[in-house]
mmCIF file of C-alpha atoms in Angstrom:
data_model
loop_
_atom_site.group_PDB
_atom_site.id
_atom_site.type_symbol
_atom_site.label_atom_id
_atom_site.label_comp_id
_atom_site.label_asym_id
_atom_site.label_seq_id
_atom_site.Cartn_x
_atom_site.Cartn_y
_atom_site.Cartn_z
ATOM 1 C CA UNK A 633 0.000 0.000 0.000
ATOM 2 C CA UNK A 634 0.995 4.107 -0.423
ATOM 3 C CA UNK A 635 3.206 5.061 2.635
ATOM 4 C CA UNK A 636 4.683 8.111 2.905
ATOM 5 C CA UNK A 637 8.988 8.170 2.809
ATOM 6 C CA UNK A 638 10.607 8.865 6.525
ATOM 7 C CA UNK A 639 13.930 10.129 7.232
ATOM 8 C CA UNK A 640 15.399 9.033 9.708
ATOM 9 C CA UNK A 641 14.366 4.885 9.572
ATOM 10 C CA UNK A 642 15.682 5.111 13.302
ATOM 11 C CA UNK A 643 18.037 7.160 15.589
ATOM 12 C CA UNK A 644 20.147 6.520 18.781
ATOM 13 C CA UNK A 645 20.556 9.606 20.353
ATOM 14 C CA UNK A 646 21.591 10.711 23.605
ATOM 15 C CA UNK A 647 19.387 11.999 26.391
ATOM 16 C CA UNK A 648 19.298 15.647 26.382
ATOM 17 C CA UNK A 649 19.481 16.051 22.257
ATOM 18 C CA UNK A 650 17.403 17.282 20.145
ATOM 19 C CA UNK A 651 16.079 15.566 17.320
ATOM 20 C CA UNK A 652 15.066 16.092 13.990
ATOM 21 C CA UNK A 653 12.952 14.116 11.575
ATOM 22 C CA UNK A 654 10.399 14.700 8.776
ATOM 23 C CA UNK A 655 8.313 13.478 5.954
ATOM 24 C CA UNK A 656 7.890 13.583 2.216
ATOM 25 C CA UNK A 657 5.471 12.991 -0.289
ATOM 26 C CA UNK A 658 4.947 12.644 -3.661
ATOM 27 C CA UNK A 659 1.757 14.201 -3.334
ATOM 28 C CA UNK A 660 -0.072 17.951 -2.038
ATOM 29 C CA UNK A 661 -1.513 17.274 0.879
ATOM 30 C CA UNK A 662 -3.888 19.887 3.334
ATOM 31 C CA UNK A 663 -3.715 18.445 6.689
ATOM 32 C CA UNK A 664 -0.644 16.960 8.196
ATOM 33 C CA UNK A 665 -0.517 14.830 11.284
ATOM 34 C CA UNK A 666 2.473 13.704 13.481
ATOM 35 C CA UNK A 667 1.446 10.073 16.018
ATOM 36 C CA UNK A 668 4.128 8.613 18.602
ATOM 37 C CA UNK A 669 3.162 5.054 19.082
ATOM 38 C CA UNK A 670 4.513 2.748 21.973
ATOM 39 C CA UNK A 671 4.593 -0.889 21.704
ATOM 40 C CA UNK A 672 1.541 -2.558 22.145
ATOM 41 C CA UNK A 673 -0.606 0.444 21.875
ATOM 42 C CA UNK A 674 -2.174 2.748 19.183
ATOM 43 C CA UNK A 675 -1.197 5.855 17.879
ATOM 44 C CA UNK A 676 -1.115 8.354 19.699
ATOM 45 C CA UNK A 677 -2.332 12.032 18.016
ATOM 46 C CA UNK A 678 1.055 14.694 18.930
ATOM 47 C CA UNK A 679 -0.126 17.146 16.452
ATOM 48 C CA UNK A 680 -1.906 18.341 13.756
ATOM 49 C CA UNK A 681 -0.922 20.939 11.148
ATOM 50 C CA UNK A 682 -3.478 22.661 8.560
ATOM 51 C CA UNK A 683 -2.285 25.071 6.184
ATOM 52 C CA UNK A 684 1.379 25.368 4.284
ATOM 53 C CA UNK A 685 4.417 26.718 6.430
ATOM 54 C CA UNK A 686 2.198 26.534 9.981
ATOM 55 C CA UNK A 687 4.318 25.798 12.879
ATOM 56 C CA UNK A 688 2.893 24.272 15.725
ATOM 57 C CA UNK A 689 4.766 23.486 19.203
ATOM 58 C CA UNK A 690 3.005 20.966 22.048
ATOM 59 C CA UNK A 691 5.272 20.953 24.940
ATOM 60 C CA UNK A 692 9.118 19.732 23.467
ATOM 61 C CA UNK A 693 7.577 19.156 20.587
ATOM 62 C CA UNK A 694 7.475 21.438 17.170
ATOM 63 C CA UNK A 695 6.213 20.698 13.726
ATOM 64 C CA UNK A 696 6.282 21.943 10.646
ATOM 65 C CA UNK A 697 4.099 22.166 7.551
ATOM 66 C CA UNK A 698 6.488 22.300 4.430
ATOM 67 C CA UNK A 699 5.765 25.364 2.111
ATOM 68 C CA UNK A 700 5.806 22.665 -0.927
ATOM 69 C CA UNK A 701 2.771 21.066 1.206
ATOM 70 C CA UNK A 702 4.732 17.653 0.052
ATOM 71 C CA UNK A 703 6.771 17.468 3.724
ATOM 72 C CA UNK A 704 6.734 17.670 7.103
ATOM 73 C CA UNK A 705 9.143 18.065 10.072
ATOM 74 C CA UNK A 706 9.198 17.021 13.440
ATOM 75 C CA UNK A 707 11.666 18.366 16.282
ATOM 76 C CA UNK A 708 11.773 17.122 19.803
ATOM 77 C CA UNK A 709 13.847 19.421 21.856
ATOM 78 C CA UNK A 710 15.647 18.072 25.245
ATOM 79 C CA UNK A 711 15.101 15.065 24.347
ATOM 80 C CA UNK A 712 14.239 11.840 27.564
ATOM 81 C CA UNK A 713 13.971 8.806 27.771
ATOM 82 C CA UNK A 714 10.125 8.466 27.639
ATOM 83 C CA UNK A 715 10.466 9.601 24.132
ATOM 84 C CA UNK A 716 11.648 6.433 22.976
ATOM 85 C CA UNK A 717 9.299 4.822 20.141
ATOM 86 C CA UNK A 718 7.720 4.862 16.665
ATOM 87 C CA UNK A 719 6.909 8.352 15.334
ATOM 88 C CA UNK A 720 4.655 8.418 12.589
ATOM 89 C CA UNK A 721 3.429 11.327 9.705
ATOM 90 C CA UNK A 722 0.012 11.566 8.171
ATOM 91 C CA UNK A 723 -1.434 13.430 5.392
ATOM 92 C CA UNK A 724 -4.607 13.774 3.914
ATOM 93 C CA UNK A 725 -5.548 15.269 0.529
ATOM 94 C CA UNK A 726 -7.870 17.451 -0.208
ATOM 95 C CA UNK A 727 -11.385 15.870 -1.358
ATOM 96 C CA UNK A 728 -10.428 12.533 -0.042
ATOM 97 C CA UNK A 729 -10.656 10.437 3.932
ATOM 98 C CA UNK A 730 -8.192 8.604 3.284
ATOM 99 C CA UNK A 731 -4.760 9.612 5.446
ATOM 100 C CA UNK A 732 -1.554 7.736 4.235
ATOM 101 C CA UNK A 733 0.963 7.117 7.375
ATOM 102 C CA UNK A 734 4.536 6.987 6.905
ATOM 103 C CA UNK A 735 7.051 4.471 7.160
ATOM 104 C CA UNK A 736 7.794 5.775 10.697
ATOM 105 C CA UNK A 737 11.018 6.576 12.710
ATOM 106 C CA UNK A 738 12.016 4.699 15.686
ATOM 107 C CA UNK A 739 13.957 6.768 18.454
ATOM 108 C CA UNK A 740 16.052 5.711 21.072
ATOM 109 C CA UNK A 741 17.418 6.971 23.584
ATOM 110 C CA UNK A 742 20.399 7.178 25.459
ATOM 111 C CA UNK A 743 20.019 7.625 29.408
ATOM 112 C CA UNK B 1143 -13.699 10.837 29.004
ATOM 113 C CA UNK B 1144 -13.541 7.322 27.441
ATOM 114 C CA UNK B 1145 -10.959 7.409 24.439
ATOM 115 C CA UNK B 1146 -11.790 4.465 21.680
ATOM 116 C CA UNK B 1147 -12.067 1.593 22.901
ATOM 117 C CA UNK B 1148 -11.246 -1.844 20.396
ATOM 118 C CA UNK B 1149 -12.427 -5.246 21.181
ATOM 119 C CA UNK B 1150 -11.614 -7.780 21.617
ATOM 120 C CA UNK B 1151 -7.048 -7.123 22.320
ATOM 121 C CA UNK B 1152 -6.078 -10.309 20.850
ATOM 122 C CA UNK B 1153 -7.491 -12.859 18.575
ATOM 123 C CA UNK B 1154 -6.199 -16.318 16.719
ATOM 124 C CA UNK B 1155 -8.163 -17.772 14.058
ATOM 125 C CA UNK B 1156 -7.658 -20.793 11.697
ATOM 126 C CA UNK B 1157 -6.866 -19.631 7.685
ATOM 127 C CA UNK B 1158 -10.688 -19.886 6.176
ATOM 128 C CA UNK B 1159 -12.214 -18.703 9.111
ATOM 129 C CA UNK B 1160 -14.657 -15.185 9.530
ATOM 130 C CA UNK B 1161 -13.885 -12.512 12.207
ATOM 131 C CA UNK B 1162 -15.962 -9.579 13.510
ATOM 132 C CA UNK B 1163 -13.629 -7.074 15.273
ATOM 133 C CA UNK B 1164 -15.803 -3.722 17.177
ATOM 134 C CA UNK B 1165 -15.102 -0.435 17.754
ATOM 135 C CA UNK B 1166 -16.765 2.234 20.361
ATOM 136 C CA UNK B 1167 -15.786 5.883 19.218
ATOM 137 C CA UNK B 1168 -14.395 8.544 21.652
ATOM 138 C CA UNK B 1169 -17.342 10.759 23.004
ATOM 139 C CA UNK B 1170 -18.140 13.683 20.545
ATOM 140 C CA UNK B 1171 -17.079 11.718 17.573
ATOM 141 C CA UNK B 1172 -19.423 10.320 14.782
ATOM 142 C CA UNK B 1173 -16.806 9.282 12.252
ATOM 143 C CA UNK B 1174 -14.928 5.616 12.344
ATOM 144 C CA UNK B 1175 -11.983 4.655 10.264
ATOM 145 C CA UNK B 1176 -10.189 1.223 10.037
ATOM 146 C CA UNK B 1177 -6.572 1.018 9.537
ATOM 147 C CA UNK B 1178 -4.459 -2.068 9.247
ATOM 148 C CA UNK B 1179 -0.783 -2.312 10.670
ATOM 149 C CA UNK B 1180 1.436 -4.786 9.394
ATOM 150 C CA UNK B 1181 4.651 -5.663 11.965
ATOM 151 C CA UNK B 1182 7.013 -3.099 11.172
ATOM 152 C CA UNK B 1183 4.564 -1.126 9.022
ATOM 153 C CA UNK B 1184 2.726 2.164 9.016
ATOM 154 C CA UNK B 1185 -1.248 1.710 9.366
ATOM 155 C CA UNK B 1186 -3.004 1.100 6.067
ATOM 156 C CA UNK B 1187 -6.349 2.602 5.641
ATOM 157 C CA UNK B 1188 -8.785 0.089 4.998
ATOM 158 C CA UNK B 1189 -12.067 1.871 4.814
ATOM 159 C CA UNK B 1190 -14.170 5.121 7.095
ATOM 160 C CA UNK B 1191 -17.911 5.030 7.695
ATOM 161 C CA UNK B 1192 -19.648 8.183 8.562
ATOM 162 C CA UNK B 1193 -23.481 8.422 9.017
ATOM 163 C CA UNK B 1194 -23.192 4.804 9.003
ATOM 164 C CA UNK B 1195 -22.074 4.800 4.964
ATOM 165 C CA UNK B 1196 -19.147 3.391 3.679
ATOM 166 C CA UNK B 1197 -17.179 6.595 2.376
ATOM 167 C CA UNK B 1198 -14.213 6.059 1.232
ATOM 168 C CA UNK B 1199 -12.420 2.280 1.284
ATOM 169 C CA UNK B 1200 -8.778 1.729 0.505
ATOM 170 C CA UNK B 1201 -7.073 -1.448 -1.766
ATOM 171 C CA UNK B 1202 -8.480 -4.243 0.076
ATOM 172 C CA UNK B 1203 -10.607 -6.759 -1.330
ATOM 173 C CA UNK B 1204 -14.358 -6.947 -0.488
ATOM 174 C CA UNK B 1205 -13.548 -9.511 2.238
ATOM 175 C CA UNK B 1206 -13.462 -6.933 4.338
ATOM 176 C CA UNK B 1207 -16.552 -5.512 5.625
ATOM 177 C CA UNK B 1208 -17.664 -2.814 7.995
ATOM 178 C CA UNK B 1209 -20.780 -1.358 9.354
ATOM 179 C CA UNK B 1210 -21.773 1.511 11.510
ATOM 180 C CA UNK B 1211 -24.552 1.356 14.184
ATOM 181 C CA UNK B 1212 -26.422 4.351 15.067
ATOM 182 C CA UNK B 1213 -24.994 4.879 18.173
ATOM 183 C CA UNK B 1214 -21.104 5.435 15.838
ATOM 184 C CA UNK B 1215 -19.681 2.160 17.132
ATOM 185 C CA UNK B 1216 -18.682 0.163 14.093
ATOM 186 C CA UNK B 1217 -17.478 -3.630 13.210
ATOM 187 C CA UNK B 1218 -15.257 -4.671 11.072
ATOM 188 C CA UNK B 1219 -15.345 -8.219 9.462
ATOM 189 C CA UNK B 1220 -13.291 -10.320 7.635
ATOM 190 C CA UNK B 1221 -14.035 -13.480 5.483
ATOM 191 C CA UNK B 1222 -11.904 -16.286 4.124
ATOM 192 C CA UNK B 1223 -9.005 -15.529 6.391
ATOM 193 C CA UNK B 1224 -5.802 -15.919 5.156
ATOM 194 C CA UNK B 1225 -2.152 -16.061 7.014
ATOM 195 C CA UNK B 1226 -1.561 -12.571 5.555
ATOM 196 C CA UNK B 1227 -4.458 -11.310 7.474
ATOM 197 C CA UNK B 1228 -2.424 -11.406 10.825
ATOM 198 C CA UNK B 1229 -2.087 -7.795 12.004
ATOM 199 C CA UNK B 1230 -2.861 -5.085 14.483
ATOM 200 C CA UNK B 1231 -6.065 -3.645 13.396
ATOM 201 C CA UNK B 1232 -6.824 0.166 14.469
ATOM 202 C CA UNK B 1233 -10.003 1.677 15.012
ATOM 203 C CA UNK B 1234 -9.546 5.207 14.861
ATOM 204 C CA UNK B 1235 -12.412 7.907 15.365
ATOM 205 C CA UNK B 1236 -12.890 11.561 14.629
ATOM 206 C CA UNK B 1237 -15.084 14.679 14.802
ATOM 207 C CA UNK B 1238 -15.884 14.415 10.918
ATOM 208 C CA UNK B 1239 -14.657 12.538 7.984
ATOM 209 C CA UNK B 1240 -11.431 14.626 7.847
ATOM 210 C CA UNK B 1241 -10.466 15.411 11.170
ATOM 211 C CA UNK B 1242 -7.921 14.455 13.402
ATOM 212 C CA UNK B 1243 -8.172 10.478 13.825
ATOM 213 C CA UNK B 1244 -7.817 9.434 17.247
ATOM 214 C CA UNK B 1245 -6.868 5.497 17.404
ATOM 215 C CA UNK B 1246 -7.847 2.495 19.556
ATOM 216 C CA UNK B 1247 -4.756 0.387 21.258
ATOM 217 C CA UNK B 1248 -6.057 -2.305 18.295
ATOM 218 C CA UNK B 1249 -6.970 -5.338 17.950
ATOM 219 C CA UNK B 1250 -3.915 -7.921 17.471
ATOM 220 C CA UNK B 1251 -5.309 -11.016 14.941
ATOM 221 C CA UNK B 1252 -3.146 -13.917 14.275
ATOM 222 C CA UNK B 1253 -4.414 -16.122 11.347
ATOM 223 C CA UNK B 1254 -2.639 -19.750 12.122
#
């Protein structure tokens, strides 16, 4: 099935860091959504992002809605340990329901 | 404030066999979409009801079924199970066909 390309695959990183990681497309998309997801549980919703070149910031976390509306970026600032696990992207296009997840990035990290 | 709730958490079948899977939406929400996650995988949309309509279904064959009751909890069933069937399936719910989705913790199906 469609899934969307993420960069980084997965990261080590050391507690404290920051991180950066985004998401591209192929295709224009209207709404972007970023999901953490732990093992054995569902996505979880981080945020949302409507409109090109919004920025939007929910606690450590900031995201980004590319100008091209093909990518978005995710940074988690000061990074702990509780933010190890599978970070996801999600667009939507305009006139359809369907959102198309990436491939995900799985972070871990370093006490 | 219940979030959505998936039942049942785990499941085994036999290849050949039917499942029904259910989802309750979180409160406020009318809109229920079902997602497939493969091991290692990013969910795959496999259809949304809304108003208790199919309305829009991804590439998956018609053995998969849904409905939506008029309370917004939904089903999801699958026929002729095969081995490639075994996933994590998400129910995910929103305020709308293209808000936000907010997901279940899944349903985890092994097809033996």
């Amino acid at each position: 099935g469609q899934q969307l390309n993420q960069s980084p695959q997965s990261m080590f990183i050391q507690e404290g860091e920051d991180v950066s990681m985004n998401c591209t497309s192929s295709s224009i998309f209207n709404t972007w959504l970023w999901y953490k997801q732990d093992p054995g549980e569902g996505p979880v919703l981080l945020i949302a992002l409507y409109k090109a070149g919004e920025l939007t910031s929910n606690g450590r976390l900031t995201a980004q809605f590319g100008i091209t509306r093909k990518d978005s970026f995710l940074n988690i600032s000061a990074s702990i340990p509780s933010d190890v696990g599978i970070y996801f992207c999600a667009g939507v296009t305009s006139g359809t329901y369907k959102y198309i997840f990436g491939t995900g990035t799985r972070l871990k990290v370093l006490a | 404030d219940a979030g959505v709730t998936q039942s049942p958490t785990h499941l085994i079948k036999t290849r050949g066999q039917q499942v029904t899977l259910r989802c309750s939406p979180k409160s406020g929400h009318d809109t229920v979409s079902w997602y497939q996650q493969a091991l290692g995988q990013g969910p795959q949309f496999i259809f949304q009801y809304y108003e208790e309509e199919e309305r829009q279904r991804g590439n998956f064959p018609d053995r998969f079924s849904g409905h939506q009751f008029p309370n917004y909890s939904s089903e999801l069933n699958v026929n002729a199970l095969l081995l490639g069937d075994s996933a994590l399936y998400l129910c995910a719910s929103s305020h709308g066909p293209n808000s936000p989705l907010h997901f279940g913790n899944g349903t985890r199906l092994t097809v033996t």
